[in-house]
Amino acid sequence: MQKAKVASKTPFAVEVEANKNYAWCSCGESENQPFCDGKHKGSEFSPVLIKFEEAKTVYFCGCKQTKNSCLCDGTHKAL
Ligand code: FES
């Protein structure tokens, strides 16, 4: 299994909109962090698609090593 590139050692705080689709970059290569820009093509990674029921601030994982889907779980602190 390939290891994702650490795009950032801290999470990205994003004000998400209700019921909008977001595609989180899981490979770490996107230049549009924390979201997918298609650079995973040809790798074994694919973006994580997520939608939120309400508008709120969400902390998307930037280190790409989280075990909590696409959200920061504190793993970056150990990098
Ligand atoms: S930024 Fe990846 S776990 Fe926090």
mmCIF file of N, CA and C and ligand atoms in Angstrom:
data_model
loop_
_atom_site.group_PDB
_atom_site.id
_atom_site.type_symbol
_atom_site.label_atom_id
_atom_site.label_comp_id
_atom_site.label_asym_id
_atom_site.label_seq_id
_atom_site.Cartn_x
_atom_site.Cartn_y
_atom_site.Cartn_z
ATOM 1 N N MET A 1 0.857 -1.205 0.000
ATOM 2 C CA MET A 1 0.000 0.000 0.000
ATOM 3 C C MET A 1 0.886 1.245 0.000
ATOM 4 N N GLN A 2 0.625 2.126 -0.924
ATOM 5 C CA GLN A 2 1.359 3.382 -0.996
ATOM 6 C C GLN A 2 1.012 4.254 0.204
ATOM 7 N N LYS A 3 1.981 5.055 0.636
ATOM 8 C CA LYS A 3 1.707 5.976 1.730
ATOM 9 C C LYS A 3 1.377 7.340 1.116
ATOM 10 N N ALA A 4 0.342 7.950 1.632
ATOM 11 C CA ALA A 4 -0.044 9.252 1.094
ATOM 12 C C ALA A 4 0.997 10.298 1.467
ATOM 13 N N LYS A 5 1.151 11.278 0.598
ATOM 14 C CA LYS A 5 2.067 12.381 0.864
ATOM 15 C C LYS A 5 1.470 13.293 1.944
ATOM 16 N N VAL A 6 2.309 13.736 2.860
ATOM 17 C CA VAL A 6 1.851 14.675 3.886
ATOM 18 C C VAL A 6 1.742 16.051 3.232
ATOM 19 N N ALA A 7 0.533 16.498 2.988
ATOM 20 C CA ALA A 7 0.330 17.796 2.328
ATOM 21 C C ALA A 7 0.543 18.930 3.315
ATOM 22 N N SER A 8 0.127 18.706 4.557
ATOM 23 C CA SER A 8 0.259 19.718 5.599
ATOM 24 C C SER A 8 0.285 18.993 6.942
ATOM 25 N N LYS A 9 1.077 19.496 7.879
ATOM 26 C CA LYS A 9 1.120 18.824 9.186
ATOM 27 C C LYS A 9 0.062 19.351 10.133
ATOM 28 N N THR A 10 -0.823 20.176 9.602
ATOM 29 C CA THR A 10 -1.959 20.654 10.403
ATOM 30 C C THR A 10 -3.228 20.526 9.566
ATOM 31 N N PRO A 11 -4.380 20.416 10.233
ATOM 32 C CA PRO A 11 -5.627 20.267 9.489
ATOM 33 C C PRO A 11 -6.044 21.572 8.807
ATOM 34 N N PHE A 12 -6.969 21.460 7.875
ATOM 35 C CA PHE A 12 -7.536 22.616 7.183
ATOM 36 C C PHE A 12 -8.920 22.884 7.757
ATOM 37 N N ALA A 13 -9.116 24.056 8.330
ATOM 38 C CA ALA A 13 -10.445 24.436 8.824
ATOM 39 C C ALA A 13 -11.239 24.982 7.642
ATOM 40 N N VAL A 14 -12.396 24.409 7.379
ATOM 41 C CA VAL A 14 -13.218 24.814 6.237
ATOM 42 C C VAL A 14 -14.646 25.051 6.713
ATOM 43 N N GLU A 15 -15.214 26.179 6.313
ATOM 44 C CA GLU A 15 -16.636 26.444 6.581
ATOM 45 C C GLU A 15 -17.429 25.727 5.496
ATOM 46 N N VAL A 16 -17.990 24.575 5.828
ATOM 47 C CA VAL A 16 -18.714 23.811 4.811
ATOM 48 C C VAL A 16 -20.169 24.283 4.730
ATOM 49 N N GLU A 17 -20.732 24.080 3.554
ATOM 50 C CA GLU A 17 -22.142 24.395 3.342
ATOM 51 C C GLU A 17 -22.964 23.128 3.524
ATOM 52 N N ALA A 18 -24.232 23.296 3.897
ATOM 53 C CA ALA A 18 -25.115 22.140 4.060
ATOM 54 C C ALA A 18 -25.382 21.485 2.711
ATOM 55 N N ASN A 19 -25.364 20.149 2.723
ATOM 56 C CA ASN A 19 -25.740 19.342 1.553
ATOM 57 C C ASN A 19 -24.923 19.617 0.287
ATOM 58 N N LYS A 20 -23.708 20.061 0.453
ATOM 59 C CA LYS A 20 -22.815 20.245 -0.701
ATOM 60 C C LYS A 20 -21.824 19.086 -0.710
ATOM 61 N N ASN A 21 -21.463 18.612 -1.894
ATOM 62 C CA ASN A 21 -20.507 17.507 -1.994
ATOM 63 C C ASN A 21 -19.083 18.027 -1.956
ATOM 64 N N TYR A 22 -18.270 17.382 -1.125
ATOM 65 C CA TYR A 22 -16.849 17.719 -1.037
ATOM 66 C C TYR A 22 -16.041 16.474 -1.370
ATOM 67 N N ALA A 23 -14.934 16.668 -2.061
ATOM 68 C CA ALA A 23 -14.049 15.551 -2.412
ATOM 69 C C ALA A 23 -12.680 15.818 -1.803
ATOM 70 N N TRP A 24 -12.412 15.118 -0.710
ATOM 71 C CA TRP A 24 -11.159 15.316 0.032
ATOM 72 C C TRP A 24 -10.017 14.573 -0.651
ATOM 73 N N CYS A 25 -8.915 15.260 -0.836
ATOM 74 C CA CYS A 25 -7.713 14.650 -1.431
ATOM 75 C C CYS A 25 -7.119 13.656 -0.444
ATOM 76 N N SER A 26 -7.000 12.389 -0.854
ATOM 77 C CA SER A 26 -6.414 11.378 0.032
ATOM 78 C C SER A 26 -4.964 11.074 -0.320
ATOM 79 N N CYS A 27 -4.516 11.472 -1.524
ATOM 80 C CA CYS A 27 -3.144 11.130 -1.941
ATOM 81 C C CYS A 27 -2.132 12.159 -1.470
ATOM 82 N N GLY A 28 -2.577 13.379 -1.209
ATOM 83 C CA GLY A 28 -1.674 14.430 -0.739
ATOM 84 C C GLY A 28 -1.024 15.234 -1.851
ATOM 85 N N GLU A 29 -1.331 14.927 -3.100
ATOM 86 C CA GLU A 29 -0.654 15.586 -4.238
ATOM 87 C C GLU A 29 -1.433 16.790 -4.785
ATOM 88 N N SER A 30 -2.671 16.936 -4.399
ATOM 89 C CA SER A 30 -3.488 18.032 -4.937
ATOM 90 C C SER A 30 -2.886 19.390 -4.604
ATOM 91 N N GLU A 31 -3.029 20.322 -5.534
ATOM 92 C CA GLU A 31 -2.590 21.700 -5.260
ATOM 93 C C GLU A 31 -3.755 22.540 -4.781
ATOM 94 N N ASN A 32 -4.882 21.897 -4.560
ATOM 95 C CA ASN A 32 -6.086 22.584 -4.094
ATOM 96 C C ASN A 32 -6.496 22.010 -2.742
ATOM 97 N N GLN A 33 -5.532 21.868 -1.826
ATOM 98 C CA GLN A 33 -5.794 21.254 -0.514
ATOM 99 C C GLN A 33 -6.858 22.004 0.260
ATOM 100 N N PRO A 34 -7.702 21.271 1.026
ATOM 101 C CA PRO A 34 -7.644 19.821 1.242
ATOM 102 C C PRO A 34 -8.440 19.017 0.208
ATOM 103 N N PHE A 35 -8.778 19.641 -0.918
ATOM 104 C CA PHE A 35 -9.675 18.976 -1.865
ATOM 105 C C PHE A 35 -8.942 18.392 -3.068
ATOM 106 N N CYS A 36 -9.620 17.455 -3.715
ATOM 107 C CA CYS A 36 -9.078 16.734 -4.873
ATOM 108 C C CYS A 36 -8.975 17.645 -6.087
ATOM 109 N N ASP A 37 -7.864 17.556 -6.810
ATOM 110 C CA ASP A 37 -7.758 18.243 -8.098
ATOM 111 C C ASP A 37 -7.426 17.258 -9.224
ATOM 112 N N GLY A 38 -7.569 15.971 -8.933
ATOM 113 C CA GLY A 38 -7.386 14.959 -9.971
ATOM 114 C C GLY A 38 -5.992 14.359 -10.044
ATOM 115 N N LYS A 39 -5.052 14.849 -9.220
ATOM 116 C CA LYS A 39 -3.661 14.373 -9.312
ATOM 117 C C LYS A 39 -3.470 12.924 -8.860
ATOM 118 N N HIS A 40 -4.485 12.348 -8.221
ATOM 119 C CA HIS A 40 -4.367 10.941 -7.796
ATOM 120 C C HIS A 40 -4.404 9.997 -8.981
ATOM 121 N N LYS A 41 -4.792 10.478 -10.147
ATOM 122 C CA LYS A 41 -4.965 9.571 -11.294
ATOM 123 C C LYS A 41 -3.684 8.800 -11.572
ATOM 124 N N GLY A 42 -3.839 7.479 -11.739
ATOM 125 C CA GLY A 42 -2.680 6.628 -11.974
ATOM 126 C C GLY A 42 -2.103 6.061 -10.684
ATOM 127 N N SER A 43 -2.592 6.520 -9.525
ATOM 128 C CA SER A 43 -2.139 5.971 -8.244
ATOM 129 C C SER A 43 -3.249 5.081 -7.683
ATOM 130 N N GLU A 44 -3.004 4.499 -6.521
ATOM 131 C CA GLU A 44 -4.043 3.661 -5.932
ATOM 132 C C GLU A 44 -5.001 4.469 -5.054
ATOM 133 N N PHE A 45 -4.818 5.766 -5.008
ATOM 134 C CA PHE A 45 -5.670 6.610 -4.174
ATOM 135 C C PHE A 45 -6.882 7.114 -4.938
ATOM 136 N N SER A 46 -7.947 7.353 -4.212
ATOM 137 C CA SER A 46 -9.089 8.053 -4.790
ATOM 138 C C SER A 46 -9.645 8.974 -3.719
ATOM 139 N N PRO A 47 -10.299 10.055 -4.113
ATOM 140 C CA PRO A 47 -10.770 11.012 -3.122
ATOM 141 C C PRO A 47 -11.889 10.444 -2.256
ATOM 142 N N VAL A 48 -12.041 11.001 -1.076
ATOM 143 C CA VAL A 48 -13.139 10.625 -0.181
ATOM 144 C C VAL A 48 -14.245 11.652 -0.380
ATOM 145 N N LEU A 49 -15.422 11.158 -0.766
ATOM 146 C CA LEU A 49 -16.555 12.053 -0.999
ATOM 147 C C LEU A 49 -17.364 12.181 0.283
ATOM 148 N N ILE A 50 -17.716 13.390 0.631
ATOM 149 C CA ILE A 50 -18.447 13.605 1.889
ATOM 150 C C ILE A 50 -19.379 14.803 1.736
ATOM 151 N N LYS A 51 -20.465 14.744 2.481
ATOM 152 C CA LYS A 51 -21.486 15.796 2.463
ATOM 153 C C LYS A 51 -21.913 15.995 3.912
ATOM 154 N N PHE A 52 -22.196 17.207 4.295
ATOM 155 C CA PHE A 52 -22.597 17.498 5.675
ATOM 156 C C PHE A 52 -24.045 17.985 5.700
ATOM 157 N N GLU A 53 -24.763 17.614 6.754
ATOM 158 C CA GLU A 53 -26.185 17.978 6.822
ATOM 159 C C GLU A 53 -26.393 19.442 7.172
ATOM 160 N N GLU A 54 -25.399 20.017 7.832
ATOM 161 C CA GLU A 54 -25.557 21.410 8.230
ATOM 162 C C GLU A 54 -24.271 22.187 7.961
ATOM 163 N N ALA A 55 -24.415 23.480 7.800
ATOM 164 C CA ALA A 55 -23.244 24.337 7.618
ATOM 165 C C ALA A 55 -22.503 24.410 8.944
ATOM 166 N N LYS A 56 -21.181 24.242 8.908
ATOM 167 C CA LYS A 56 -20.379 24.289 10.127
ATOM 168 C C LYS A 56 -18.912 24.359 9.756
ATOM 169 N N THR A 57 -18.059 24.497 10.755
ATOM 170 C CA THR A 57 -16.616 24.455 10.526
ATOM 171 C C THR A 57 -16.144 23.024 10.696
ATOM 172 N N VAL A 58 -15.434 22.539 9.692
ATOM 173 C CA VAL A 58 -14.942 21.163 9.687
ATOM 174 C C VAL A 58 -13.428 21.196 9.567
ATOM 175 N N TYR A 59 -12.748 20.275 10.263
ATOM 176 C CA TYR A 59 -11.292 20.206 10.187
ATOM 177 C C TYR A 59 -10.895 19.013 9.327
ATOM 178 N N PHE A 60 -10.601 19.307 8.051
ATOM 179 C CA PHE A 60 -10.168 18.250 7.148
ATOM 180 C C PHE A 60 -8.706 17.919 7.429
ATOM 181 N N CYS A 61 -8.399 16.650 7.422
ATOM 182 C CA CYS A 61 -7.025 16.192 7.638
ATOM 183 C C CYS A 61 -6.123 16.692 6.512
ATOM 184 N N GLY A 62 -4.993 17.276 6.872
ATOM 185 C CA GLY A 62 -4.020 17.737 5.876
ATOM 186 C C GLY A 62 -2.843 16.787 5.745
ATOM 187 N N CYS A 63 -2.615 15.971 6.782
ATOM 188 C CA CYS A 63 -1.446 15.076 6.764
ATOM 189 C C CYS A 63 -1.738 13.792 5.996
ATOM 190 N N LYS A 64 -3.017 13.529 5.752
ATOM 191 C CA LYS A 64 -3.470 12.358 4.967
ATOM 192 C C LYS A 64 -3.228 11.032 5.665
ATOM 193 N N GLN A 65 -2.912 11.066 6.956
ATOM 194 C CA GLN A 65 -2.664 9.831 7.695
ATOM 195 C C GLN A 65 -3.790 9.542 8.688
ATOM 196 N N THR A 66 -4.833 10.363 8.700
ATOM 197 C CA THR A 66 -5.930 10.159 9.642
ATOM 198 C C THR A 66 -6.618 8.803 9.441
ATOM 199 N N LYS A 67 -7.148 8.266 10.534
ATOM 200 C CA LYS A 67 -7.916 7.013 10.456
ATOM 201 C C LYS A 67 -9.411 7.317 10.509
ATOM 202 N N ASN A 68 -9.759 8.600 10.534
ATOM 203 C CA ASN A 68 -11.153 9.006 10.684
ATOM 204 C C ASN A 68 -11.685 9.560 9.364
ATOM 205 N N SER A 69 -11.765 8.692 8.343
ATOM 206 C CA SER A 69 -12.250 9.101 7.018
ATOM 207 C C SER A 69 -11.391 10.243 6.501
ATOM 208 N N CYS A 70 -11.943 11.438 6.436
ATOM 209 C CA CYS A 70 -11.178 12.569 5.906
ATOM 210 C C CYS A 70 -11.001 13.666 6.943
ATOM 211 N N LEU A 71 -11.440 13.409 8.159
ATOM 212 C CA LEU A 71 -11.376 14.439 9.186
ATOM 213 C C LEU A 71 -10.185 14.222 10.107
ATOM 214 N N CYS A 72 -9.633 15.305 10.605
ATOM 215 C CA CYS A 72 -8.465 15.240 11.484
ATOM 216 C C CYS A 72 -8.792 14.440 12.745
ATOM 217 N N ASP A 73 -7.923 13.488 13.074
ATOM 218 C CA ASP A 73 -8.098 12.721 14.312
ATOM 219 C C ASP A 73 -6.899 12.888 15.238
ATOM 220 N N GLY A 74 -6.048 13.864 14.937
ATOM 221 C CA GLY A 74 -4.907 14.142 15.800
ATOM 222 C C GLY A 74 -3.638 13.378 15.439
ATOM 223 N N THR A 75 -3.731 12.499 14.435
ATOM 224 C CA THR A 75 -2.550 11.718 14.027
ATOM 225 C C THR A 75 -1.385 12.625 13.636
ATOM 226 N N HIS A 76 -1.679 13.799 13.076
ATOM 227 C CA HIS A 76 -0.602 14.700 12.610
ATOM 228 C C HIS A 76 0.346 15.085 13.735
ATOM 229 N N LYS A 77 -0.121 15.034 14.970
ATOM 230 C CA LYS A 77 0.740 15.438 16.095
ATOM 231 C C LYS A 77 1.915 14.490 16.283
ATOM 232 N N ALA A 78 1.780 13.262 15.781
ATOM 233 C CA ALA A 78 2.830 12.247 15.954
ATOM 234 C C ALA A 78 3.783 12.212 14.760
ATOM 235 N N LEU A 79 3.589 13.091 13.774
ATOM 236 C CA LEU A 79 4.440 13.031 12.565
ATOM 237 C C LEU A 79 5.739 13.778 12.768
HETATM 238 S S1 FES B 1 -4.078 16.765 9.946
HETATM 239 FE FE1 FES B 1 -4.083 14.616 9.628
HETATM 240 S S2 FES B 1 -4.748 13.836 11.540
HETATM 241 FE FE2 FES B 1 -4.701 15.978 11.854
#
